[in-house]
mmCIF file of N, CA and C in Angstrom:
data_model
loop_
_atom_site.group_PDB
_atom_site.id
_atom_site.type_symbol
_atom_site.label_atom_id
_atom_site.label_comp_id
_atom_site.label_asym_id
_atom_site.label_seq_id
_atom_site.Cartn_x
_atom_site.Cartn_y
_atom_site.Cartn_z
ATOM 1 N N MET A 1 -11.248 -2.177 -17.005
ATOM 2 C CA MET A 1 -10.549 -2.372 -15.751
ATOM 3 C C MET A 1 -9.309 -1.489 -15.736
ATOM 4 N N ALA A 2 -8.965 -1.022 -14.569
ATOM 5 C CA ALA A 2 -7.799 -0.152 -14.449
ATOM 6 C C ALA A 2 -7.399 -0.013 -12.991
ATOM 7 N N ILE A 3 -6.232 0.538 -12.805
ATOM 8 C CA ILE A 3 -5.720 0.823 -11.472
ATOM 9 C C ILE A 3 -5.678 2.342 -11.321
ATOM 10 N N TYR A 4 -6.428 2.872 -10.362
ATOM 11 C CA TYR A 4 -6.496 4.312 -10.127
ATOM 12 C C TYR A 4 -5.847 4.638 -8.789
ATOM 13 N N GLN A 5 -4.815 5.463 -8.795
ATOM 14 C CA GLN A 5 -4.129 5.824 -7.565
ATOM 15 C C GLN A 5 -5.038 6.696 -6.710
ATOM 16 N N THR A 6 -5.258 6.257 -5.478
ATOM 17 C CA THR A 6 -6.180 6.973 -4.600
ATOM 18 C C THR A 6 -6.124 6.425 -3.184
ATOM 19 N N MET A 7 -6.580 7.215 -2.233
ATOM 20 C CA MET A 7 -6.864 6.716 -0.894
ATOM 21 C C MET A 7 -8.257 6.102 -0.971
ATOM 22 N N CYS A 8 -8.426 4.892 -0.480
ATOM 23 C CA CYS A 8 -9.714 4.204 -0.567
ATOM 24 C C CYS A 8 -10.764 4.914 0.289
ATOM 25 N N THR A 9 -11.948 5.074 -0.243
ATOM 26 C CA THR A 9 -13.027 5.788 0.443
ATOM 27 C C THR A 9 -13.375 5.121 1.768
ATOM 28 N N SER A 10 -13.453 3.803 1.804
ATOM 29 C CA SER A 10 -13.775 3.092 3.045
ATOM 30 C C SER A 10 -12.737 3.384 4.122
ATOM 31 N N PHE A 11 -11.483 3.530 3.741
ATOM 32 C CA PHE A 11 -10.406 3.820 4.683
ATOM 33 C C PHE A 11 -10.644 5.146 5.397
ATOM 34 N N LYS A 12 -11.139 6.132 4.680
ATOM 35 C CA LYS A 12 -11.370 7.450 5.267
ATOM 36 C C LYS A 12 -12.322 7.372 6.455
ATOM 37 N N ALA A 13 -13.374 6.583 6.332
ATOM 38 C CA ALA A 13 -14.317 6.413 7.444
ATOM 39 C C ALA A 13 -13.713 5.536 8.538
ATOM 40 N N GLU A 14 -12.958 4.519 8.134
ATOM 41 C CA GLU A 14 -12.387 3.578 9.111
ATOM 42 C C GLU A 14 -11.335 4.230 10.003
ATOM 43 N N VAL A 15 -10.628 5.232 9.495
ATOM 44 C CA VAL A 15 -9.668 5.958 10.325
ATOM 45 C C VAL A 15 -10.409 6.632 11.480
ATOM 46 N N ALA A 16 -11.530 7.255 11.168
ATOM 47 C CA ALA A 16 -12.328 7.929 12.206
ATOM 48 C C ALA A 16 -12.933 6.922 13.191
ATOM 49 N N GLN A 17 -13.094 5.683 12.752
ATOM 50 C CA GLN A 17 -13.630 4.633 13.619
ATOM 51 C C GLN A 17 -12.543 3.938 14.433
ATOM 52 N N GLY A 18 -11.293 4.339 14.244
ATOM 53 C CA GLY A 18 -10.185 3.761 15.000
ATOM 54 C C GLY A 18 -9.798 2.355 14.557
ATOM 55 N N LEU A 19 -10.028 2.019 13.287
ATOM 56 C CA LEU A 19 -9.769 0.662 12.810
ATOM 57 C C LEU A 19 -8.359 0.463 12.256
ATOM 58 N N HIS A 20 -7.560 1.519 12.196
ATOM 59 C CA HIS A 20 -6.205 1.412 11.660
ATOM 60 C C HIS A 20 -5.224 2.074 12.626
ATOM 61 N N ASN A 21 -4.169 1.345 13.002
ATOM 62 C CA ASN A 21 -3.134 1.881 13.886
ATOM 63 C C ASN A 21 -1.804 1.801 13.149
ATOM 64 N N PHE A 22 -1.251 2.943 12.791
ATOM 65 C CA PHE A 22 -0.016 2.998 12.013
ATOM 66 C C PHE A 22 1.229 3.201 12.867
ATOM 67 N N THR A 23 1.113 3.149 14.198
ATOM 68 C CA THR A 23 2.266 3.356 15.067
ATOM 69 C C THR A 23 3.365 2.351 14.737
ATOM 70 N N ARG A 24 4.591 2.825 14.631
ATOM 71 C CA ARG A 24 5.711 2.019 14.128
ATOM 72 C C ARG A 24 5.867 0.671 14.830
ATOM 73 N N THR A 25 5.994 0.628 16.132
ATOM 74 C CA THR A 25 6.324 -0.633 16.797
ATOM 75 C C THR A 25 5.126 -1.371 17.375
ATOM 76 N N THR A 26 4.022 -0.686 17.597
ATOM 77 C CA THR A 26 2.874 -1.330 18.247
ATOM 78 C C THR A 26 1.618 -1.329 17.385
ATOM 79 N N GLY A 27 1.738 -0.877 16.163
ATOM 80 C CA GLY A 27 0.570 -0.737 15.295
ATOM 81 C C GLY A 27 0.190 -2.022 14.591
ATOM 82 N N ASN A 28 -0.799 -1.901 13.730
ATOM 83 C CA ASN A 28 -1.267 -3.009 12.905
ATOM 84 C C ASN A 28 -0.220 -3.360 11.853
ATOM 85 N N VAL A 29 -0.372 -4.549 11.258
ATOM 86 C CA VAL A 29 0.495 -4.962 10.155
ATOM 87 C C VAL A 29 -0.177 -4.557 8.850
ATOM 88 N N PHE A 30 0.534 -3.768 8.066
ATOM 89 C CA PHE A 30 0.059 -3.352 6.750
ATOM 90 C C PHE A 30 0.913 -4.045 5.704
ATOM 91 N N LYS A 31 0.282 -4.479 4.632
ATOM 92 C CA LYS A 31 0.995 -5.172 3.566
ATOM 93 C C LYS A 31 0.798 -4.445 2.248
ATOM 94 N N LEU A 32 1.701 -4.743 1.314
ATOM 95 C CA LEU A 32 1.609 -4.212 -0.034
ATOM 96 C C LEU A 32 1.566 -5.405 -0.982
ATOM 97 N N ALA A 33 0.474 -5.500 -1.734
ATOM 98 C CA ALA A 33 0.301 -6.547 -2.736
ATOM 99 C C ALA A 33 0.413 -5.922 -4.116
ATOM 100 N N LEU A 34 0.979 -6.658 -5.054
ATOM 101 C CA LEU A 34 1.200 -6.173 -6.417
ATOM 102 C C LEU A 34 0.106 -6.650 -7.359
ATOM 103 N N TYR A 35 -0.221 -5.830 -8.380
ATOM 104 C CA TYR A 35 -1.312 -6.138 -9.301
ATOM 105 C C TYR A 35 -0.901 -5.882 -10.749
ATOM 106 N N VAL A 36 -1.507 -6.634 -11.650
ATOM 107 C CA VAL A 36 -1.290 -6.458 -13.095
ATOM 108 C C VAL A 36 -2.184 -5.328 -13.604
ATOM 109 N N ALA A 37 -1.897 -4.856 -14.803
ATOM 110 C CA ALA A 37 -2.591 -3.693 -15.377
ATOM 111 C C ALA A 37 -4.092 -3.897 -15.536
ATOM 112 N N THR A 38 -4.546 -5.128 -15.667
ATOM 113 C CA THR A 38 -5.971 -5.385 -15.867
ATOM 114 C C THR A 38 -6.752 -5.488 -14.559
ATOM 115 N N ALA A 39 -6.093 -5.295 -13.427
ATOM 116 C CA ALA A 39 -6.789 -5.332 -12.131
ATOM 117 C C ALA A 39 -7.770 -4.170 -12.041
ATOM 118 N N ASN A 40 -8.770 -4.320 -11.214
ATOM 119 C CA ASN A 40 -9.775 -3.280 -11.013
ATOM 120 C C ASN A 40 -9.626 -2.745 -9.589
ATOM 121 N N LEU A 41 -8.820 -1.697 -9.430
ATOM 122 C CA LEU A 41 -8.548 -1.107 -8.120
ATOM 123 C C LEU A 41 -8.763 0.397 -8.184
ATOM 124 N N GLY A 42 -9.431 0.932 -7.163
ATOM 125 C CA GLY A 42 -9.668 2.372 -7.115
ATOM 126 C C GLY A 42 -10.269 2.777 -5.795
ATOM 127 N N ALA A 43 -10.911 3.932 -5.772
ATOM 128 C CA ALA A 43 -11.479 4.486 -4.542
ATOM 129 C C ALA A 43 -12.499 3.557 -3.894
ATOM 130 N N ASP A 44 -13.190 2.751 -4.701
ATOM 131 C CA ASP A 44 -14.218 1.864 -4.153
ATOM 132 C C ASP A 44 -13.672 0.517 -3.679
ATOM 133 N N THR A 45 -12.351 0.307 -3.754
ATOM 134 C CA THR A 45 -11.749 -0.917 -3.223
ATOM 135 C C THR A 45 -11.850 -0.884 -1.702
ATOM 136 N N THR A 46 -12.399 -1.937 -1.110
ATOM 137 C CA THR A 46 -12.600 -1.961 0.342
ATOM 138 C C THR A 46 -11.716 -2.960 1.070
ATOM 139 N N VAL A 47 -11.286 -4.026 0.391
ATOM 140 C CA VAL A 47 -10.455 -5.054 1.015
ATOM 141 C C VAL A 47 -9.453 -5.608 0.004
ATOM 142 N N TYR A 48 -8.425 -6.253 0.532
ATOM 143 C CA TYR A 48 -7.459 -6.957 -0.305
ATOM 144 C C TYR A 48 -8.193 -8.006 -1.127
ATOM 145 N N THR A 49 -7.788 -8.150 -2.376
ATOM 146 C CA THR A 49 -8.370 -9.149 -3.259
ATOM 147 C C THR A 49 -7.260 -9.834 -4.046
ATOM 148 N N THR A 50 -7.475 -11.097 -4.386
ATOM 149 C CA THR A 50 -6.531 -11.812 -5.240
ATOM 150 C C THR A 50 -6.848 -11.590 -6.716
ATOM 151 N N SER A 51 -7.998 -10.997 -7.012
ATOM 152 C CA SER A 51 -8.386 -10.747 -8.403
ATOM 153 C C SER A 51 -7.446 -9.718 -9.034
ATOM 154 N N GLY A 52 -6.738 -10.124 -10.062
ATOM 155 C CA GLY A 52 -5.803 -9.234 -10.737
ATOM 156 C C GLY A 52 -4.451 -9.129 -10.060
ATOM 157 N N GLU A 53 -4.240 -9.922 -9.008
ATOM 158 C CA GLU A 53 -2.956 -9.850 -8.310
ATOM 159 C C GLU A 53 -1.859 -10.461 -9.178
ATOM 160 N N ALA A 54 -0.692 -9.868 -9.132
ATOM 161 C CA ALA A 54 0.461 -10.380 -9.873
ATOM 162 C C ALA A 54 0.842 -11.755 -9.334
ATOM 163 N N SER A 55 1.533 -12.504 -10.164
ATOM 164 C CA SER A 55 2.075 -13.791 -9.733
ATOM 165 C C SER A 55 3.412 -13.989 -10.411
ATOM 166 N N GLY A 56 4.248 -14.789 -9.794
ATOM 167 C CA GLY A 56 5.550 -15.057 -10.388
ATOM 168 C C GLY A 56 6.497 -15.651 -9.377
ATOM 169 N N THR A 57 7.695 -15.894 -9.817
ATOM 170 C CA THR A 57 8.723 -16.491 -8.983
ATOM 171 C C THR A 57 9.066 -15.577 -7.810
ATOM 172 N N ASN A 58 9.078 -16.145 -6.618
ATOM 173 C CA ASN A 58 9.421 -15.455 -5.359
ATOM 174 C C ASN A 58 8.422 -14.376 -4.952
ATOM 175 N N TYR A 59 7.234 -14.413 -5.522
ATOM 176 C CA TYR A 59 6.159 -13.520 -5.078
ATOM 177 C C TYR A 59 5.030 -14.388 -4.534
ATOM 178 N N SER A 60 4.588 -14.089 -3.328
ATOM 179 C CA SER A 60 3.486 -14.823 -2.711
ATOM 180 C C SER A 60 2.240 -13.952 -2.686
ATOM 181 N N ALA A 61 1.093 -14.572 -2.952
ATOM 182 C CA ALA A 61 -0.182 -13.849 -2.879
ATOM 183 C C ALA A 61 -0.281 -13.137 -1.536
ATOM 184 N N GLY A 62 -0.758 -11.913 -1.565
ATOM 185 C CA GLY A 62 -0.871 -11.104 -0.358
ATOM 186 C C GLY A 62 0.260 -10.127 -0.191
ATOM 187 N N GLY A 63 1.343 -10.323 -0.957
ATOM 188 C CA GLY A 63 2.457 -9.389 -0.881
ATOM 189 C C GLY A 63 3.274 -9.564 0.381
ATOM 190 N N ILE A 64 3.926 -8.489 0.799
ATOM 191 C CA ILE A 64 4.768 -8.543 1.993
ATOM 192 C C ILE A 64 4.475 -7.359 2.912
ATOM 193 N N ALA A 65 4.878 -7.540 4.179
ATOM 194 C CA ALA A 65 4.591 -6.543 5.210
ATOM 195 C C ALA A 65 5.449 -5.293 5.032
ATOM 196 N N LEU A 66 4.826 -4.171 5.293
ATOM 197 C CA LEU A 66 5.484 -2.872 5.287
ATOM 198 C C LEU A 66 5.977 -2.545 6.689
ATOM 199 N N THR A 67 6.942 -1.644 6.794
ATOM 200 C CA THR A 67 7.365 -1.125 8.089
ATOM 201 C C THR A 67 6.755 0.260 8.243
ATOM 202 N N ASN A 68 5.880 0.394 9.232
ATOM 203 C CA ASN A 68 5.178 1.659 9.462
ATOM 204 C C ASN A 68 6.131 2.765 9.903
ATOM 205 N N ILE A 69 5.795 3.987 9.537
ATOM 206 C CA ILE A 69 6.435 5.175 10.091
ATOM 207 C C ILE A 69 5.338 5.903 10.858
ATOM 208 N N THR A 70 5.542 6.123 12.147
ATOM 209 C CA THR A 70 4.528 6.708 13.012
ATOM 210 C C THR A 70 4.009 8.029 12.446
ATOM 211 N N PRO A 71 2.676 8.205 12.390
ATOM 212 C CA PRO A 71 2.079 9.438 11.854
ATOM 213 C C PRO A 71 2.533 10.686 12.613
ATOM 214 N N LEU A 72 2.642 11.767 11.856
ATOM 215 C CA LEU A 72 2.993 13.082 12.389
ATOM 216 C C LEU A 72 2.000 14.096 11.853
ATOM 217 N N SER A 73 2.138 15.341 12.294
ATOM 218 C CA SER A 73 1.308 16.404 11.739
ATOM 219 C C SER A 73 2.130 17.671 11.594
ATOM 220 N N SER A 74 1.659 18.505 10.669
ATOM 221 C CA SER A 74 2.267 19.812 10.444
ATOM 222 C C SER A 74 1.161 20.728 9.951
ATOM 223 N N GLY A 75 0.993 21.851 10.614
ATOM 224 C CA GLY A 75 -0.105 22.747 10.243
ATOM 225 C C GLY A 75 -1.422 22.015 10.381
ATOM 226 N N THR A 76 -2.167 21.928 9.308
ATOM 227 C CA THR A 76 -3.475 21.262 9.345
ATOM 228 C C THR A 76 -3.449 19.885 8.687
ATOM 229 N N THR A 77 -2.258 19.333 8.447
ATOM 230 C CA THR A 77 -2.141 18.056 7.746
ATOM 231 C C THR A 77 -1.555 16.978 8.645
ATOM 232 N N GLY A 78 -2.231 15.836 8.710
ATOM 233 C CA GLY A 78 -1.673 14.645 9.325
ATOM 234 C C GLY A 78 -1.087 13.797 8.219
ATOM 235 N N TYR A 79 0.064 13.180 8.448
ATOM 236 C CA TYR A 79 0.714 12.426 7.385
ATOM 237 C C TYR A 79 1.514 11.258 7.946
ATOM 238 N N TRP A 80 1.688 10.239 7.112
ATOM 239 C CA TRP A 80 2.475 9.082 7.482
ATOM 240 C C TRP A 80 2.860 8.304 6.237
ATOM 241 N N SER A 81 3.788 7.393 6.405
ATOM 242 C CA SER A 81 4.292 6.651 5.268
ATOM 243 C C SER A 81 4.832 5.310 5.741
ATOM 244 N N PHE A 82 5.671 4.718 4.933
ATOM 245 C CA PHE A 82 6.289 3.431 5.222
ATOM 246 C C PHE A 82 7.733 3.481 4.764
ATOM 247 N N ASP A 83 8.555 2.600 5.326
ATOM 248 C CA ASP A 83 9.914 2.445 4.822
ATOM 249 C C ASP A 83 9.836 1.821 3.432
ATOM 250 N N ASP A 84 10.857 2.070 2.619
ATOM 251 C CA ASP A 84 10.918 1.446 1.297
ATOM 252 C C ASP A 84 10.826 -0.072 1.449
ATOM 253 N N LEU A 85 10.336 -0.716 0.420
ATOM 254 C CA LEU A 85 10.041 -2.151 0.470
ATOM 255 C C LEU A 85 10.712 -2.841 -0.711
ATOM 256 N N THR A 86 11.320 -4.010 -0.471
ATOM 257 C CA THR A 86 11.986 -4.752 -1.545
ATOM 258 C C THR A 86 11.391 -6.141 -1.689
ATOM 259 N N PHE A 87 10.947 -6.443 -2.901
ATOM 260 C CA PHE A 87 10.562 -7.795 -3.280
ATOM 261 C C PHE A 87 11.828 -8.402 -3.893
ATOM 262 N N SER A 88 12.423 -9.369 -3.210
ATOM 263 C CA SER A 88 13.732 -9.894 -3.593
ATOM 264 C C SER A 88 13.669 -10.956 -4.671
ATOM 265 N N ASN A 89 14.538 -10.808 -5.675
ATOM 266 C CA ASN A 89 14.771 -11.810 -6.709
ATOM 267 C C ASN A 89 13.476 -12.326 -7.341
ATOM 268 N N VAL A 90 12.608 -11.406 -7.746
ATOM 269 C CA VAL A 90 11.314 -11.799 -8.318
ATOM 270 C C VAL A 90 11.349 -11.803 -9.843
ATOM 271 N N THR A 91 10.492 -12.631 -10.390
ATOM 272 C CA THR A 91 10.212 -12.624 -11.822
ATOM 273 C C THR A 91 8.717 -12.429 -11.949
ATOM 274 N N LEU A 92 8.309 -11.248 -12.411
ATOM 275 C CA LEU A 92 6.888 -10.912 -12.518
ATOM 276 C C LEU A 92 6.705 -9.620 -13.268
ATOM 277 N N SER A 93 5.451 -9.312 -13.569
ATOM 278 C CA SER A 93 5.064 -8.024 -14.135
ATOM 279 C C SER A 93 3.955 -7.448 -13.262
ATOM 280 N N CYS A 94 3.991 -6.141 -13.040
ATOM 281 C CA CYS A 94 2.958 -5.492 -12.231
ATOM 282 C C CYS A 94 2.807 -4.044 -12.673
ATOM 283 N N ALA A 95 1.620 -3.492 -12.423
ATOM 284 C CA ALA A 95 1.340 -2.111 -12.815
ATOM 285 C C ALA A 95 0.850 -1.259 -11.646
ATOM 286 N N GLY A 96 0.671 -1.875 -10.492
ATOM 287 C CA GLY A 96 0.186 -1.133 -9.340
ATOM 288 C C GLY A 96 0.213 -1.986 -8.095
ATOM 289 N N ALA A 97 -0.280 -1.396 -7.015
ATOM 290 C CA ALA A 97 -0.243 -2.083 -5.726
ATOM 291 C C ALA A 97 -1.410 -1.644 -4.858
ATOM 292 N N LEU A 98 -1.707 -2.473 -3.868
ATOM 293 C CA LEU A 98 -2.709 -2.153 -2.853
ATOM 294 C C LEU A 98 -2.037 -2.252 -1.498
ATOM 295 N N ILE A 99 -2.166 -1.206 -0.706
ATOM 296 C CA ILE A 99 -1.746 -1.256 0.692
ATOM 297 C C ILE A 99 -2.994 -1.571 1.499
ATOM 298 N N TYR A 100 -2.881 -2.566 2.384
ATOM 299 C CA TYR A 100 -4.036 -2.989 3.164
ATOM 300 C C TYR A 100 -3.618 -3.400 4.570
ATOM 301 N N ASN A 101 -4.586 -3.405 5.483
ATOM 302 C CA ASN A 101 -4.367 -3.721 6.887
ATOM 303 C C ASN A 101 -4.627 -5.210 7.097
ATOM 304 N N SER A 102 -3.565 -6.002 7.150
ATOM 305 C CA SER A 102 -3.737 -7.453 7.294
ATOM 306 C C SER A 102 -4.094 -7.850 8.717
ATOM 307 N N THR A 103 -3.918 -6.953 9.674
ATOM 308 C CA THR A 103 -4.294 -7.226 11.062
ATOM 309 C C THR A 103 -5.802 -7.112 11.250
ATOM 310 N N ASN A 104 -6.420 -6.227 10.497
ATOM 311 C CA ASN A 104 -7.819 -5.895 10.742
ATOM 312 C C ASN A 104 -8.664 -6.120 9.491
ATOM 313 N N GLY A 105 -8.932 -7.381 9.174
ATOM 314 C CA GLY A 105 -9.881 -7.710 8.117
ATOM 315 C C GLY A 105 -9.406 -7.455 6.707
ATOM 316 N N ASN A 106 -8.093 -7.302 6.513
ATOM 317 C CA ASN A 106 -7.550 -7.020 5.171
ATOM 318 C C ASN A 106 -8.175 -5.783 4.538
ATOM 319 N N ARG A 107 -8.497 -4.805 5.370
ATOM 320 C CA ARG A 107 -9.137 -3.573 4.918
ATOM 321 C C ARG A 107 -8.193 -2.749 4.044
ATOM 322 N N ALA A 108 -8.699 -2.277 2.909
ATOM 323 C CA ALA A 108 -7.905 -1.491 1.964
ATOM 324 C C ALA A 108 -7.580 -0.114 2.530
ATOM 325 N N VAL A 109 -6.372 0.353 2.256
ATOM 326 C CA VAL A 109 -5.925 1.682 2.661
ATOM 327 C C VAL A 109 -5.814 2.587 1.436
ATOM 328 N N CYS A 110 -4.965 2.192 0.489
ATOM 329 C CA CYS A 110 -4.787 3.012 -0.709
ATOM 330 C C CYS A 110 -4.301 2.158 -1.873
ATOM 331 N N VAL A 111 -4.538 2.695 -3.050
ATOM 332 C CA VAL A 111 -4.123 2.062 -4.294
ATOM 333 C C VAL A 111 -2.992 2.896 -4.886
ATOM 334 N N LEU A 112 -1.944 2.216 -5.342
ATOM 335 C CA LEU A 112 -0.823 2.877 -6.006
ATOM 336 C C LEU A 112 -0.790 2.452 -7.464
ATOM 337 N N SER A 113 -0.706 3.405 -8.356
ATOM 338 C CA SER A 113 -0.554 3.119 -9.777
ATOM 339 C C SER A 113 0.879 3.450 -10.170
ATOM 340 N N PHE A 114 1.555 2.524 -10.836
ATOM 341 C CA PHE A 114 2.938 2.747 -11.241
ATOM 342 C C PHE A 114 3.042 3.517 -12.553
ATOM 343 N N GLY A 115 1.915 3.750 -13.220
ATOM 344 C CA GLY A 115 1.922 4.515 -14.459
ATOM 345 C C GLY A 115 2.228 3.690 -15.695
ATOM 346 N N ASN A 116 2.837 2.558 -15.510
ATOM 347 C CA ASN A 116 3.099 1.617 -16.603
ATOM 348 C C ASN A 116 3.397 0.250 -15.996
ATOM 349 N N THR A 117 3.560 -0.746 -16.823
ATOM 350 C CA THR A 117 3.861 -2.083 -16.330
ATOM 351 C C THR A 117 5.360 -2.221 -16.097
ATOM 352 N N ILE A 118 5.698 -2.701 -14.923
ATOM 353 C CA ILE A 118 7.085 -2.964 -14.552
ATOM 354 C C ILE A 118 7.308 -4.464 -14.655
ATOM 355 N N THR A 119 8.358 -4.864 -15.333
ATOM 356 C CA THR A 119 8.687 -6.282 -15.468
ATOM 357 C C THR A 119 10.058 -6.527 -14.862
ATOM 358 N N LYS A 120 10.128 -7.535 -14.009
ATOM 359 C CA LYS A 120 11.387 -7.936 -13.375
ATOM 360 C C LYS A 120 11.653 -9.389 -13.710
ATOM 361 N N SER A 121 12.915 -9.713 -13.941
ATOM 362 C CA SER A 121 13.322 -11.083 -14.227
ATOM 363 C C SER A 121 14.492 -11.449 -13.315
ATOM 364 N N ALA A 122 14.183 -12.230 -12.280
ATOM 365 C CA ALA A 122 15.185 -12.649 -11.299
ATOM 366 C C ALA A 122 15.976 -11.453 -10.761
ATOM 367 N N SER A 123 15.249 -10.397 -10.396
ATOM 368 C CA SER A 123 15.891 -9.209 -9.828
ATOM 369 C C SER A 123 14.981 -8.597 -8.773
ATOM 370 N N ASN A 124 15.510 -7.635 -8.049
ATOM 371 C CA ASN A 124 14.753 -6.997 -6.979
ATOM 372 C C ASN A 124 13.803 -5.936 -7.529
ATOM 373 N N LEU A 125 12.611 -5.883 -6.948
ATOM 374 C CA LEU A 125 11.663 -4.810 -7.223
ATOM 375 C C LEU A 125 11.583 -3.977 -5.952
ATOM 376 N N VAL A 126 12.021 -2.734 -6.038
ATOM 377 C CA VAL A 126 12.039 -1.847 -4.875
ATOM 378 C C VAL A 126 10.904 -0.846 -5.004
ATOM 379 N N ILE A 127 10.058 -0.796 -3.989
ATOM 380 C CA ILE A 127 8.997 0.205 -3.905
ATOM 381 C C ILE A 127 9.550 1.327 -3.031
ATOM 382 N N THR A 128 9.773 2.481 -3.635
ATOM 383 C CA THR A 128 10.344 3.623 -2.931
ATOM 384 C C THR A 128 9.221 4.591 -2.587
ATOM 385 N N PHE A 129 9.038 4.818 -1.302
ATOM 386 C CA PHE A 129 8.000 5.738 -0.853
ATOM 387 C C PHE A 129 8.554 7.157 -0.782
ATOM 388 N N PRO A 130 7.688 8.159 -1.006
ATOM 389 C CA PRO A 130 8.155 9.545 -0.906
ATOM 390 C C PRO A 130 8.582 9.863 0.527
ATOM 391 N N PRO A 131 9.394 10.906 0.708
ATOM 392 C CA PRO A 131 9.844 11.262 2.056
ATOM 393 C C PRO A 131 8.679 11.709 2.938
ATOM 394 N N MET A 132 8.866 11.541 4.243
ATOM 395 C CA MET A 132 7.844 11.981 5.194
ATOM 396 C C MET A 132 7.740 13.501 5.135
ATOM 397 N N GLY A 133 6.514 13.987 5.076
ATOM 398 C CA GLY A 133 6.271 15.417 5.075
ATOM 399 C C GLY A 133 4.832 15.715 4.748
ATOM 400 N N ALA A 134 4.373 16.865 5.168
ATOM 401 C CA ALA A 134 2.961 17.242 4.990
ATOM 402 C C ALA A 134 2.557 17.343 3.530
ATOM 403 N N THR A 135 3.512 17.534 2.623
ATOM 404 C CA THR A 135 3.180 17.626 1.202
ATOM 405 C C THR A 135 3.678 16.432 0.395
ATOM 406 N N ASP A 136 4.432 15.534 1.016
ATOM 407 C CA ASP A 136 5.064 14.454 0.269
ATOM 408 C C ASP A 136 4.624 13.045 0.657
ATOM 409 N N SER A 137 4.290 12.802 1.895
ATOM 410 C CA SER A 137 4.019 11.442 2.381
ATOM 411 C C SER A 137 2.966 10.742 1.545
ATOM 412 N N VAL A 138 3.077 9.431 1.447
ATOM 413 C CA VAL A 138 2.145 8.650 0.638
ATOM 414 C C VAL A 138 0.713 8.751 1.187
ATOM 415 N N LEU A 139 0.561 8.952 2.490
ATOM 416 C CA LEU A 139 -0.765 9.102 3.095
ATOM 417 C C LEU A 139 -0.836 10.437 3.815
ATOM 418 N N ARG A 140 -1.847 11.242 3.437
ATOM 419 C CA ARG A 140 -2.013 12.565 4.038
ATOM 420 C C ARG A 140 -3.490 12.856 4.220
ATOM 421 N N ILE A 141 -3.827 13.440 5.338
ATOM 422 C CA ILE A 141 -5.194 13.924 5.572
ATOM 423 C C ILE A 141 -5.085 15.418 5.865
ATOM 424 N N THR A 142 -5.762 16.203 5.025
ATOM 425 C CA THR A 142 -5.676 17.664 5.207
ATOM 426 C C THR A 142 -7.011 18.230 5.640
#
């Protein structure tokens, strides 16, 4: 079992089917859930799962909602991201995350691998997203 950072394959088809709306104020609700190192997440992940999800003080199953940043394009690349996210005063360990569309069937968007296990004890866990840009955004279609 492992966490592999990737855009989920099912998401790629679902974007073309119009199943995900990332518009900042009128779009779908996307959430970020945290996972332990033994979780099984990768390109074949299709929906949010509680299997391997982190647990701990001040963390609720399903994670918390992200704030969308409206998609843009530059050259031949479409890109979008989210505002940074803070899990407040948590006690837990996690090694990755799943971004998923909680408005539309909990459909998986992408898997994030932190590269190692992060442990917090009664402190904030901040997920910092890369800056918006055709080469930097967390989500890009080229």
